[in-house]
């Protein structure tokens, strides 16, 4: 047995969920949430390499971090715990988790990176304080094909179809025109990276390219837009980590810069991870697990399930479902550290099942403070669905068909 956190009554915290009710439908036949699956990006981490970007990208050395490259930071763990505590209140209110006992019908799945395993552990600490939950994952750093089935060979791409999907996302004018459209923002980013030394420094010196897909490799950006995406993400992580202002972009990057530069990261995912054909293939390892969690009627089936993965996994699911969000302080559609697509199974009085989606994430100020007092949490319409006359609500069968592509 355990008790809920002192001073945090359900009545007080229910207000935090205003506008994201966990029941829907006409009063005569209400829909009740009975399952939740979250596809979540890991929490705040340093750059994944000791030398974050090629020499010459920035005029000065990058700031140091307190943990190894790519690992979840202590601040990032605290931010995940805060998010999980927010989620816990909603799940209790919906009857998915017990008020005082340790939950038994909860599943936690993580990729094998340290940051994803530690994110799942931090989530467990917040969603079930004082309890011991099992996290399913492979040994740390042993590749898990479930999270990357294309490159593992389990879901090979048709290069021609992948190329057509990328061409459609880029548009008829090509990637050079896309880069030209981002030129003012590239210049603004180089000013942060280089100060006054932009003639010999920055991301905009090499033209953008797209490496075509093969059967076992996804397409990849190169050149200016690729480096801009990486630099934008590093600056966001510096700010979200709570680093002093003089260490966030060497004192030259403001919160408004962070939000603007995130458009590069979101663009990379729009071009390479969201196109439905590629998204469906790269979700092929996780889709069966999502489907099982939403359909298993066994008495022990989890009512709450979490996947602690990566921004690519979140963008893939968003592409399959046609989801779009706009978190305060973050570029539109950019997957936020700790942000999650939340899938809810809803059931009517006749036992019919439906699925709706929402996106939940901390704003940039909340990430920096490692709090989740009023996180962004918005119901998002699933493209092409209108069950019960509700835009964006899928029947369970239609949702499963979307997952299968």
mmCIF file of C-alpha atoms in Angstrom:
data_model
loop_
_atom_site.group_PDB
_atom_site.id
_atom_site.type_symbol
_atom_site.label_atom_id
_atom_site.label_comp_id
_atom_site.label_asym_id
_atom_site.label_seq_id
_atom_site.Cartn_x
_atom_site.Cartn_y
_atom_site.Cartn_z
ATOM 1 C CA UNK A 1 0.000 0.000 0.000
ATOM 2 C CA UNK A 2 1.007 3.610 -0.481
ATOM 3 C CA UNK A 3 -0.608 7.004 -0.125
ATOM 4 C CA UNK A 4 -1.007 9.751 -2.719
ATOM 5 C CA UNK A 5 1.355 12.712 -2.478
ATOM 6 C CA UNK A 6 0.663 15.041 0.428
ATOM 7 C CA UNK A 7 -1.364 18.077 -0.465
ATOM 8 C CA UNK A 8 -2.134 16.925 -4.034
ATOM 9 C CA UNK A 9 -5.847 16.126 -4.021
ATOM 10 C CA UNK A 10 -7.569 14.910 -7.113
ATOM 11 C CA UNK A 11 -10.072 17.732 -6.925
ATOM 12 C CA UNK A 12 -7.358 20.365 -7.000
ATOM 13 C CA UNK A 13 -5.458 18.782 -9.857
ATOM 14 C CA UNK A 14 -8.481 17.930 -11.980
ATOM 15 C CA UNK A 15 -8.474 21.573 -13.066
ATOM 16 C CA UNK A 16 -5.145 20.926 -14.786
ATOM 17 C CA UNK A 17 -6.945 18.641 -17.197
ATOM 18 C CA UNK A 18 -9.638 21.143 -18.148
ATOM 19 C CA UNK A 19 -10.253 20.978 -21.875
ATOM 20 C CA UNK A 20 -8.832 17.449 -22.120
ATOM 21 C CA UNK A 21 -11.714 15.509 -20.623
ATOM 22 C CA UNK A 22 -11.242 11.772 -20.415
ATOM 23 C CA UNK A 23 -14.822 11.041 -21.401
ATOM 24 C CA UNK A 24 -16.645 12.123 -24.549
ATOM 25 C CA UNK A 25 -19.816 11.596 -26.516
ATOM 26 C CA UNK A 26 -23.497 12.246 -25.997
ATOM 27 C CA UNK A 27 -24.781 11.956 -22.408
ATOM 28 C CA UNK A 28 -27.145 9.186 -23.468
ATOM 29 C CA UNK A 29 -24.253 7.017 -24.599
ATOM 30 C CA UNK A 30 -21.008 8.387 -23.129
ATOM 31 C CA UNK A 31 -17.589 7.148 -24.113
ATOM 32 C CA UNK A 32 -15.351 6.009 -21.292
ATOM 33 C CA UNK A 33 -11.564 5.785 -21.515
ATOM 34 C CA UNK A 34 -10.386 2.287 -20.572
ATOM 35 C CA UNK A 35 -6.913 2.152 -22.164
ATOM 36 C CA UNK A 36 -4.112 4.659 -22.723
ATOM 37 C CA UNK A 37 -0.922 4.193 -24.750
ATOM 38 C CA UNK A 38 1.757 6.891 -24.794
ATOM 39 C CA UNK A 39 4.437 7.209 -27.461
ATOM 40 C CA UNK A 40 6.953 9.448 -25.696
ATOM 41 C CA UNK A 41 10.259 11.000 -26.600
ATOM 42 C CA UNK A 42 13.027 10.603 -24.019
ATOM 43 C CA UNK A 43 13.871 13.512 -21.735
ATOM 44 C CA UNK A 44 16.562 16.191 -21.918
ATOM 45 C CA UNK A 45 20.020 14.965 -22.913
ATOM 46 C CA UNK A 46 23.332 16.439 -24.079
ATOM 47 C CA UNK A 47 24.406 16.154 -27.724
ATOM 48 C CA UNK A 48 24.993 12.537 -28.690
ATOM 49 C CA UNK A 49 28.651 13.142 -29.604
ATOM 50 C CA UNK A 50 31.535 14.552 -27.563
ATOM 51 C CA UNK A 51 32.216 16.914 -30.482
ATOM 52 C CA UNK A 52 28.596 17.945 -31.071
ATOM 53 C CA UNK A 53 29.067 19.213 -34.629
ATOM 54 C CA UNK A 54 31.865 19.375 -37.197
ATOM 55 C CA UNK A 55 34.717 21.771 -36.480
ATOM 56 C CA UNK A 56 33.914 25.166 -37.949
ATOM 57 C CA UNK A 57 30.168 24.983 -37.343
ATOM 58 C CA UNK A 58 30.580 27.241 -34.286
ATOM 59 C CA UNK A 59 33.217 29.869 -33.543
ATOM 60 C CA UNK A 60 33.781 28.736 -29.947
ATOM 61 C CA UNK A 61 33.741 25.503 -27.967
ATOM 62 C CA UNK A 62 30.352 24.063 -27.102
ATOM 63 C CA UNK A 63 29.287 24.090 -23.416
ATOM 64 C CA UNK A 64 30.084 21.068 -21.281
ATOM 65 C CA UNK A 65 27.471 18.776 -19.707
ATOM 66 C CA UNK A 66 27.347 16.841 -16.454
ATOM 67 C CA UNK A 67 26.648 13.443 -18.056
ATOM 68 C CA UNK A 68 27.963 11.388 -20.961
ATOM 69 C CA UNK A 69 26.923 12.279 -24.520
ATOM 70 C CA UNK A 70 23.337 11.280 -25.185
ATOM 71 C CA UNK A 71 22.504 10.334 -21.580
ATOM 72 C CA UNK A 72 19.482 11.620 -19.679
ATOM 73 C CA UNK A 73 20.494 14.463 -17.380
ATOM 74 C CA UNK A 74 19.452 14.848 -13.760
ATOM 75 C CA UNK A 75 17.426 17.903 -14.743
ATOM 76 C CA UNK A 76 15.860 15.915 -17.571
ATOM 77 C CA UNK A 77 14.922 13.128 -15.150
ATOM 78 C CA UNK A 78 13.252 15.640 -12.825
ATOM 79 C CA UNK A 79 11.251 17.043 -15.728
ATOM 80 C CA UNK A 80 10.033 13.532 -16.651
ATOM 81 C CA UNK A 81 9.018 12.823 -13.039
ATOM 82 C CA UNK A 82 6.967 16.029 -13.040
ATOM 83 C CA UNK A 83 5.244 15.030 -16.290
ATOM 84 C CA UNK A 84 4.493 11.559 -14.976
ATOM 85 C CA UNK A 85 2.951 13.020 -11.842
ATOM 86 C CA UNK A 86 0.693 15.145 -14.041
ATOM 87 C CA UNK A 87 -0.301 12.078 -16.055
ATOM 88 C CA UNK A 88 -0.891 10.051 -12.878
ATOM 89 C CA UNK A 89 -3.629 12.399 -11.703
ATOM 90 C CA UNK A 90 -5.451 12.127 -15.020
ATOM 91 C CA UNK A 91 -5.170 8.342 -15.033
ATOM 92 C CA UNK A 92 -6.499 8.090 -11.482
ATOM 93 C CA UNK A 93 -9.374 10.421 -12.340
ATOM 94 C CA UNK A 94 -10.238 8.188 -15.307
ATOM 95 C CA UNK A 95 -10.116 5.036 -13.192
ATOM 96 C CA UNK A 96 -7.079 3.655 -15.023
ATOM 97 C CA UNK A 97 -4.782 3.652 -11.982
ATOM 98 C CA UNK A 98 -5.603 3.063 -8.306
ATOM 99 C CA UNK A 99 -5.599 6.001 -5.910
ATOM 100 C CA UNK A 100 -3.430 4.420 -3.216
ATOM 101 C CA UNK A 101 -2.295 0.909 -4.184
ATOM 102 C CA UNK A 102 0.637 0.297 -6.502
ATOM 103 C CA UNK A 103 -0.633 -0.222 -10.067
ATOM 104 C CA UNK A 104 -0.443 -3.697 -11.575
ATOM 105 C CA UNK A 105 -1.983 -3.018 -14.988
ATOM 106 C CA UNK A 106 0.736 -0.763 -16.352
ATOM 107 C CA UNK A 107 3.400 -1.534 -18.995
ATOM 108 C CA UNK A 108 6.662 0.318 -19.615
ATOM 109 C CA UNK A 109 8.694 -0.339 -22.766
ATOM 110 C CA UNK A 110 11.969 1.459 -23.567
ATOM 111 C CA UNK A 111 14.534 1.451 -26.323
ATOM 112 C CA UNK A 112 17.974 0.271 -25.277
ATOM 113 C CA UNK A 113 19.734 3.644 -25.049
ATOM 114 C CA UNK A 114 20.597 4.913 -21.592
ATOM 115 C CA UNK A 115 18.398 7.976 -22.096
ATOM 116 C CA UNK A 116 15.307 5.938 -22.985
ATOM 117 C CA UNK A 117 15.775 3.404 -20.189
ATOM 118 C CA UNK A 118 16.364 6.211 -17.673
ATOM 119 C CA UNK A 119 13.368 8.118 -19.029
ATOM 120 C CA UNK A 120 11.127 5.098 -18.441
ATOM 121 C CA UNK A 121 12.559 4.736 -14.912
ATOM 122 C CA UNK A 122 11.896 8.416 -14.191
ATOM 123 C CA UNK A 123 8.375 8.083 -15.542
ATOM 124 C CA UNK A 124 7.778 5.084 -13.280
ATOM 125 C CA UNK A 125 8.952 7.141 -10.303
ATOM 126 C CA UNK A 126 6.411 9.861 -11.066
ATOM 127 C CA UNK A 127 3.442 7.795 -12.214
ATOM 128 C CA UNK A 128 3.689 5.289 -9.332
ATOM 129 C CA UNK A 129 5.714 6.921 -6.512
ATOM 130 C CA UNK A 130 7.029 4.450 -3.973
ATOM 131 C CA UNK A 131 6.288 1.462 -6.214
ATOM 132 C CA UNK A 132 8.510 -0.925 -8.140
ATOM 133 C CA UNK A 133 7.555 -1.222 -11.806
ATOM 134 C CA UNK A 134 9.143 -3.449 -14.429
ATOM 135 C CA UNK A 135 10.619 -1.799 -17.518
ATOM 136 C CA UNK A 136 10.921 -3.949 -20.623
ATOM 137 C CA UNK A 137 14.086 -3.217 -22.606
ATOM 138 C CA UNK A 138 17.081 -4.891 -24.174
ATOM 139 C CA UNK A 139 20.491 -4.610 -22.502
ATOM 140 C CA UNK A 140 21.765 -1.044 -22.694
ATOM 141 C CA UNK A 141 23.232 -0.174 -26.108
ATOM 142 C CA UNK A 142 22.186 -3.477 -27.697
ATOM 143 C CA UNK A 143 20.221 -2.390 -30.785
ATOM 144 C CA UNK A 144 16.499 -3.088 -30.559
ATOM 145 C CA UNK A 145 14.934 -3.676 -33.991
ATOM 146 C CA UNK A 146 11.522 -2.898 -32.534
ATOM 147 C CA UNK A 147 12.501 0.783 -32.493
ATOM 148 C CA UNK A 148 14.333 0.807 -35.829
ATOM 149 C CA UNK A 149 12.935 -1.992 -37.995
ATOM 150 C CA UNK A 150 14.041 -0.506 -41.313
ATOM 151 C CA UNK A 151 17.762 -0.481 -40.553
ATOM 152 C CA UNK A 152 17.537 -3.814 -38.741
ATOM 153 C CA UNK A 153 16.136 -5.364 -41.929
ATOM 154 C CA UNK A 154 12.825 -6.369 -40.351
ATOM 155 C CA UNK A 155 10.806 -3.818 -42.345
ATOM 156 C CA UNK A 156 12.800 -3.136 -45.527
ATOM 157 C CA UNK A 157 11.921 -0.152 -47.658
ATOM 158 C CA UNK A 158 11.060 -0.127 -51.330
ATOM 159 C CA UNK A 159 13.552 2.583 -52.398
ATOM 160 C CA UNK A 160 11.336 3.729 -55.270
ATOM 161 C CA UNK A 161 8.303 4.198 -53.016
ATOM 162 C CA UNK A 162 10.433 5.889 -50.371
ATOM 163 C CA UNK A 163 11.887 8.236 -52.972
ATOM 164 C CA UNK A 164 8.425 9.113 -54.262
ATOM 165 C CA UNK A 165 7.256 9.820 -50.701
ATOM 166 C CA UNK A 166 10.207 12.158 -50.099
ATOM 167 C CA UNK A 167 9.714 13.901 -53.440
ATOM 168 C CA UNK A 168 6.081 14.543 -52.557
ATOM 169 C CA UNK A 169 7.059 15.985 -49.176
ATOM 170 C CA UNK A 170 9.776 18.213 -50.680
ATOM 171 C CA UNK A 171 7.578 19.464 -53.504
ATOM 172 C CA UNK A 172 8.187 19.997 -57.217
ATOM 173 C CA UNK A 173 10.697 22.838 -56.766
ATOM 174 C CA UNK A 174 13.165 20.548 -54.984
ATOM 175 C CA UNK A 175 15.291 20.719 -51.854
ATOM 176 C CA UNK A 176 17.300 23.715 -53.107
ATOM 177 C CA UNK A 177 14.114 25.793 -53.124
ATOM 178 C CA UNK A 178 13.286 24.559 -49.632
ATOM 179 C CA UNK A 179 16.693 25.724 -48.445
ATOM 180 C CA UNK A 180 16.251 29.126 -50.125
ATOM 181 C CA UNK A 181 12.966 29.552 -48.269
ATOM 182 C CA UNK A 182 14.815 29.029 -44.983
ATOM 183 C CA UNK A 183 17.685 31.370 -45.859
ATOM 184 C CA UNK A 184 16.767 34.214 -43.464
ATOM 185 C CA UNK A 185 16.549 31.739 -40.580
ATOM 186 C CA UNK A 186 19.844 30.126 -41.607
ATOM 187 C CA UNK A 187 21.524 33.540 -41.448
ATOM 188 C CA UNK A 188 19.979 34.158 -38.009
ATOM 189 C CA UNK A 189 21.222 30.777 -36.781
ATOM 190 C CA UNK A 190 24.743 31.409 -38.080
ATOM 191 C CA UNK A 191 24.861 34.676 -36.151
ATOM 192 C CA UNK A 192 24.231 32.719 -32.953
ATOM 193 C CA UNK A 193 26.742 30.021 -33.835
ATOM 194 C CA UNK A 194 29.468 32.322 -35.051
ATOM 195 C CA UNK A 195 28.991 35.812 -33.665
ATOM 196 C CA UNK A 196 30.710 38.086 -36.174
ATOM 197 C CA UNK A 197 32.791 35.287 -37.734
ATOM 198 C CA UNK A 198 30.149 34.071 -40.171
ATOM 199 C CA UNK A 199 32.479 34.193 -43.171
ATOM 200 C CA UNK A 200 34.440 31.191 -41.880
ATOM 201 C CA UNK A 201 31.815 29.516 -39.691
ATOM 202 C CA UNK A 202 28.246 28.278 -39.625
ATOM 203 C CA UNK A 203 25.850 25.739 -41.101
ATOM 204 C CA UNK A 204 24.902 27.489 -44.334
ATOM 205 C CA UNK A 205 28.128 26.934 -46.284
ATOM 206 C CA UNK A 206 27.175 23.572 -47.851
ATOM 207 C CA UNK A 207 24.075 23.039 -50.018
ATOM 208 C CA UNK A 208 21.409 20.738 -48.709
ATOM 209 C CA UNK A 209 21.220 17.229 -50.117
ATOM 210 C CA UNK A 210 19.018 14.195 -49.511
ATOM 211 C CA UNK A 211 20.667 10.791 -49.456
ATOM 212 C CA UNK A 212 18.210 8.344 -51.055
ATOM 213 C CA UNK A 213 16.807 5.439 -49.091
ATOM 214 C CA UNK A 214 17.930 1.879 -49.590
ATOM 215 C CA UNK A 215 16.136 -1.253 -48.448
ATOM 216 C CA UNK A 216 17.761 -0.994 -45.016
ATOM 217 C CA UNK A 217 18.525 2.694 -44.614
ATOM 218 C CA UNK A 218 16.166 5.623 -44.309
ATOM 219 C CA UNK A 219 16.716 8.766 -46.414
ATOM 220 C CA UNK A 220 18.929 11.351 -44.741
ATOM 221 C CA UNK A 221 19.518 15.070 -45.050
ATOM 222 C CA UNK A 222 22.995 16.453 -45.619
ATOM 223 C CA UNK A 223 24.399 19.954 -45.840
ATOM 224 C CA UNK A 224 22.875 23.179 -44.537
ATOM 225 C CA UNK A 225 19.420 22.042 -43.427
ATOM 226 C CA UNK A 226 20.787 18.887 -41.801
ATOM 227 C CA UNK A 227 23.337 20.842 -39.761
ATOM 228 C CA UNK A 228 20.794 23.531 -38.937
ATOM 229 C CA UNK A 229 18.446 20.871 -37.555
ATOM 230 C CA UNK A 230 21.192 19.467 -35.326
ATOM 231 C CA UNK A 231 22.329 22.905 -34.137
ATOM 232 C CA UNK A 232 18.755 23.959 -33.383
ATOM 233 C CA UNK A 233 18.212 20.858 -31.287
ATOM 234 C CA UNK A 234 21.416 21.402 -29.313
ATOM 235 C CA UNK A 235 20.425 24.988 -28.512
ATOM 236 C CA UNK A 236 16.972 23.856 -27.380
ATOM 237 C CA UNK A 237 18.511 21.217 -25.112
ATOM 238 C CA UNK A 238 20.918 23.767 -23.607
ATOM 239 C CA UNK A 239 17.997 26.058 -22.779
ATOM 240 C CA UNK A 240 15.753 23.255 -21.540
ATOM 241 C CA UNK A 241 18.540 21.939 -19.306
ATOM 242 C CA UNK A 242 18.496 25.231 -17.424
ATOM 243 C CA UNK A 243 22.022 26.241 -18.395
ATOM 244 C CA UNK A 244 23.006 29.836 -17.552
ATOM 245 C CA UNK A 245 22.139 32.376 -20.233
ATOM 246 C CA UNK A 246 25.796 32.807 -21.182
ATOM 247 C CA UNK A 247 25.995 29.079 -22.037
ATOM 248 C CA UNK A 248 22.873 28.987 -24.202
ATOM 249 C CA UNK A 249 24.211 29.744 -27.655
ATOM 250 C CA UNK A 250 27.226 31.462 -26.044
ATOM 251 C CA UNK A 251 24.876 34.072 -24.636
ATOM 252 C CA UNK A 252 23.505 34.928 -28.085
ATOM 253 C CA UNK A 253 20.363 32.727 -28.176
ATOM 254 C CA UNK A 254 17.077 33.901 -26.661
ATOM 255 C CA UNK A 255 13.966 31.839 -25.999
ATOM 256 C CA UNK A 256 12.408 33.298 -29.149
ATOM 257 C CA UNK A 257 15.479 32.191 -31.128
ATOM 258 C CA UNK A 258 15.090 28.661 -29.727
ATOM 259 C CA UNK A 259 11.462 28.499 -30.867
ATOM 260 C CA UNK A 260 12.289 29.865 -34.309
ATOM 261 C CA UNK A 261 15.276 27.584 -34.932
ATOM 262 C CA UNK A 262 13.185 24.535 -34.024
ATOM 263 C CA UNK A 263 11.574 24.919 -37.454
ATOM 264 C CA UNK A 264 14.698 23.257 -38.904
ATOM 265 C CA UNK A 265 14.226 20.169 -36.719
ATOM 266 C CA UNK A 266 10.502 20.022 -37.511
ATOM 267 C CA UNK A 267 11.270 20.401 -41.230
ATOM 268 C CA UNK A 268 13.645 17.448 -41.160
ATOM 269 C CA UNK A 269 10.902 15.261 -39.696
ATOM 270 C CA UNK A 270 8.288 16.585 -42.122
ATOM 271 C CA UNK A 271 10.480 15.583 -45.044
ATOM 272 C CA UNK A 272 11.973 12.318 -43.796
ATOM 273 C CA UNK A 273 9.925 10.824 -40.931
ATOM 274 C CA UNK A 274 6.308 11.903 -41.440
ATOM 275 C CA UNK A 275 5.644 10.742 -45.039
ATOM 276 C CA UNK A 276 3.135 7.923 -44.422
ATOM 277 C CA UNK A 277 4.934 5.177 -46.348
ATOM 278 C CA UNK A 278 8.208 5.691 -44.488
ATOM 279 C CA UNK A 279 6.435 6.333 -41.183
ATOM 280 C CA UNK A 280 4.436 3.113 -41.413
ATOM 281 C CA UNK A 281 7.515 1.044 -42.239
ATOM 282 C CA UNK A 282 9.558 2.502 -39.392
ATOM 283 C CA UNK A 283 6.658 1.927 -36.980
ATOM 284 C CA UNK A 284 6.329 -1.698 -38.005
ATOM 285 C CA UNK A 285 8.212 -2.878 -34.925
ATOM 286 C CA UNK A 286 6.091 -0.950 -32.425
ATOM 287 C CA UNK A 287 2.700 -1.037 -34.165
ATOM 288 C CA UNK A 288 1.915 -4.641 -33.145
ATOM 289 C CA UNK A 289 2.599 -3.775 -29.512
ATOM 290 C CA UNK A 290 0.354 -0.697 -29.699
ATOM 291 C CA UNK A 291 -2.380 -2.781 -31.321
ATOM 292 C CA UNK A 292 -2.119 -5.453 -28.635
ATOM 293 C CA UNK A 293 -2.325 -2.935 -25.813
ATOM 294 C CA UNK A 294 -5.470 -1.436 -27.351
ATOM 295 C CA UNK A 295 -7.205 -4.762 -28.047
ATOM 296 C CA UNK A 296 -6.123 -7.304 -25.394
ATOM 297 C CA UNK A 297 -9.113 -8.102 -23.194
ATOM 298 C CA UNK A 298 -7.271 -10.298 -20.688
ATOM 299 C CA UNK A 299 -7.882 -9.349 -17.030
ATOM 300 C CA UNK A 300 -4.176 -8.548 -16.689
ATOM 301 C CA UNK A 301 -3.888 -6.443 -19.855
ATOM 302 C CA UNK A 302 -2.321 -3.047 -19.078
ATOM 303 C CA UNK A 303 -4.662 -0.096 -18.808
ATOM 304 C CA UNK A 304 -1.723 2.316 -19.156
ATOM 305 C CA UNK A 305 1.253 1.631 -21.434
ATOM 306 C CA UNK A 306 4.277 3.808 -22.149
ATOM 307 C CA UNK A 307 6.813 3.585 -24.956
ATOM 308 C CA UNK A 308 9.965 5.539 -24.104
ATOM 309 C CA UNK A 309 11.510 6.113 -27.509
ATOM 310 C CA UNK A 310 12.846 8.882 -29.696
ATOM 311 C CA UNK A 311 11.691 11.925 -31.630
ATOM 312 C CA UNK A 312 11.720 9.812 -34.803
ATOM 313 C CA UNK A 313 9.249 7.319 -33.300
ATOM 314 C CA UNK A 314 6.928 10.163 -32.264
ATOM 315 C CA UNK A 315 7.185 11.801 -35.701
ATOM 316 C CA UNK A 316 6.475 8.451 -37.391
ATOM 317 C CA UNK A 317 3.257 7.974 -35.419
ATOM 318 C CA UNK A 318 2.268 11.580 -36.071
ATOM 319 C CA UNK A 319 2.796 11.045 -39.789
ATOM 320 C CA UNK A 320 0.677 7.893 -39.860
ATOM 321 C CA UNK A 321 -2.184 9.620 -38.022
ATOM 322 C CA UNK A 322 -1.814 13.108 -39.503
ATOM 323 C CA UNK A 323 -1.336 14.797 -36.118
ATOM 324 C CA UNK A 324 -0.111 18.375 -35.629
ATOM 325 C CA UNK A 325 0.644 20.341 -32.443
ATOM 326 C CA UNK A 326 1.998 23.701 -31.348
ATOM 327 C CA UNK A 327 3.589 23.648 -27.884
ATOM 328 C CA UNK A 328 4.394 27.086 -26.393
ATOM 329 C CA UNK A 329 8.028 28.008 -26.912
ATOM 330 C CA UNK A 330 8.597 25.097 -29.331
ATOM 331 C CA UNK A 331 8.379 25.091 -33.123
ATOM 332 C CA UNK A 332 5.150 23.646 -34.526
ATOM 333 C CA UNK A 333 5.200 19.833 -34.792
ATOM 334 C CA UNK A 334 8.686 19.532 -33.265
ATOM 335 C CA UNK A 335 8.753 16.490 -30.914
ATOM 336 C CA UNK A 336 9.460 17.874 -27.424
ATOM 337 C CA UNK A 337 11.775 16.111 -24.937
ATOM 338 C CA UNK A 338 9.338 14.140 -22.764
ATOM 339 C CA UNK A 339 6.453 15.005 -25.094
ATOM 340 C CA UNK A 340 4.065 12.188 -25.979
ATOM 341 C CA UNK A 341 1.302 11.254 -28.356
ATOM 342 C CA UNK A 342 -1.408 9.862 -26.091
ATOM 343 C CA UNK A 343 -3.755 7.288 -27.615
ATOM 344 C CA UNK A 344 -6.946 6.663 -25.686
ATOM 345 C CA UNK A 345 -9.282 3.751 -26.267
ATOM 346 C CA UNK A 346 -12.842 4.798 -25.535
ATOM 347 C CA UNK A 347 -15.751 2.388 -25.140
ATOM 348 C CA UNK A 348 -19.476 3.041 -25.398
ATOM 349 C CA UNK A 349 -22.306 1.334 -23.543
ATOM 350 C CA UNK A 350 -22.587 -1.365 -26.210
ATOM 351 C CA UNK A 351 -18.916 -2.311 -26.006
ATOM 352 C CA UNK A 352 -17.881 -0.587 -29.232
ATOM 353 C CA UNK A 353 -14.316 0.760 -29.136
ATOM 354 C CA UNK A 354 -12.908 4.007 -30.497
ATOM 355 C CA UNK A 355 -9.502 5.724 -30.461
ATOM 356 C CA UNK A 356 -8.632 9.358 -30.114
ATOM 357 C CA UNK A 357 -5.278 11.072 -29.929
ATOM 358 C CA UNK A 358 -3.791 13.976 -28.025
ATOM 359 C CA UNK A 359 -0.357 15.488 -27.546
ATOM 360 C CA UNK A 360 1.046 16.233 -24.091
ATOM 361 C CA UNK A 361 4.277 18.117 -23.459
ATOM 362 C CA UNK A 362 5.895 20.699 -21.247
ATOM 363 C CA UNK A 363 6.299 24.182 -22.671
ATOM 364 C CA UNK A 364 9.835 25.508 -23.078
ATOM 365 C CA UNK A 365 9.633 27.460 -19.780
ATOM 366 C CA UNK A 366 8.385 24.343 -17.968
ATOM 367 C CA UNK A 367 11.186 22.237 -19.420
ATOM 368 C CA UNK A 368 13.718 24.792 -18.187
ATOM 369 C CA UNK A 369 12.113 24.779 -14.731
ATOM 370 C CA UNK A 370 11.548 20.973 -14.727
ATOM 371 C CA UNK A 371 7.889 21.486 -13.783
ATOM 372 C CA UNK A 372 4.575 20.382 -15.271
ATOM 373 C CA UNK A 373 1.987 22.601 -13.627
ATOM 374 C CA UNK A 374 0.060 23.392 -16.789
ATOM 375 C CA UNK A 375 1.582 21.385 -19.647
ATOM 376 C CA UNK A 376 0.243 21.568 -23.163
ATOM 377 C CA UNK A 377 -2.326 18.787 -23.547
ATOM 378 C CA UNK A 378 -4.589 18.980 -26.545
ATOM 379 C CA UNK A 379 -6.854 16.531 -28.338
ATOM 380 C CA UNK A 380 -5.758 16.261 -31.987
ATOM 381 C CA UNK A 381 -7.949 15.020 -34.852
ATOM 382 C CA UNK A 382 -6.797 11.794 -36.495
ATOM 383 C CA UNK A 383 -6.833 12.409 -40.225
ATOM 384 C CA UNK A 384 -9.656 10.756 -42.127
ATOM 385 C CA UNK A 385 -11.693 9.650 -39.100
ATOM 386 C CA UNK A 386 -15.177 10.821 -38.076
ATOM 387 C CA UNK A 387 -16.744 8.140 -35.898
ATOM 388 C CA UNK A 388 -20.000 9.051 -34.149
ATOM 389 C CA UNK A 389 -19.931 12.312 -36.094
ATOM 390 C CA UNK A 390 -16.861 13.514 -34.173
ATOM 391 C CA UNK A 391 -14.055 14.868 -36.346
ATOM 392 C CA UNK A 392 -10.825 12.987 -35.741
ATOM 393 C CA UNK A 393 -12.335 10.126 -33.699
ATOM 394 C CA UNK A 394 -11.552 6.673 -35.150
ATOM 395 C CA UNK A 395 -13.286 3.388 -34.697
ATOM 396 C CA UNK A 396 -10.766 0.947 -33.267
ATOM 397 C CA UNK A 397 -10.792 -1.069 -36.490
ATOM 398 C CA UNK A 398 -10.091 2.027 -38.604
ATOM 399 C CA UNK A 399 -7.277 3.035 -36.275
ATOM 400 C CA UNK A 400 -5.653 -0.401 -36.489
ATOM 401 C CA UNK A 401 -5.899 -0.237 -40.285
ATOM 402 C CA UNK A 402 -4.008 3.072 -40.204
ATOM 403 C CA UNK A 403 -1.260 1.507 -38.111
ATOM 404 C CA UNK A 404 -0.907 -1.269 -40.658
ATOM 405 C CA UNK A 405 -0.739 1.268 -43.495
#
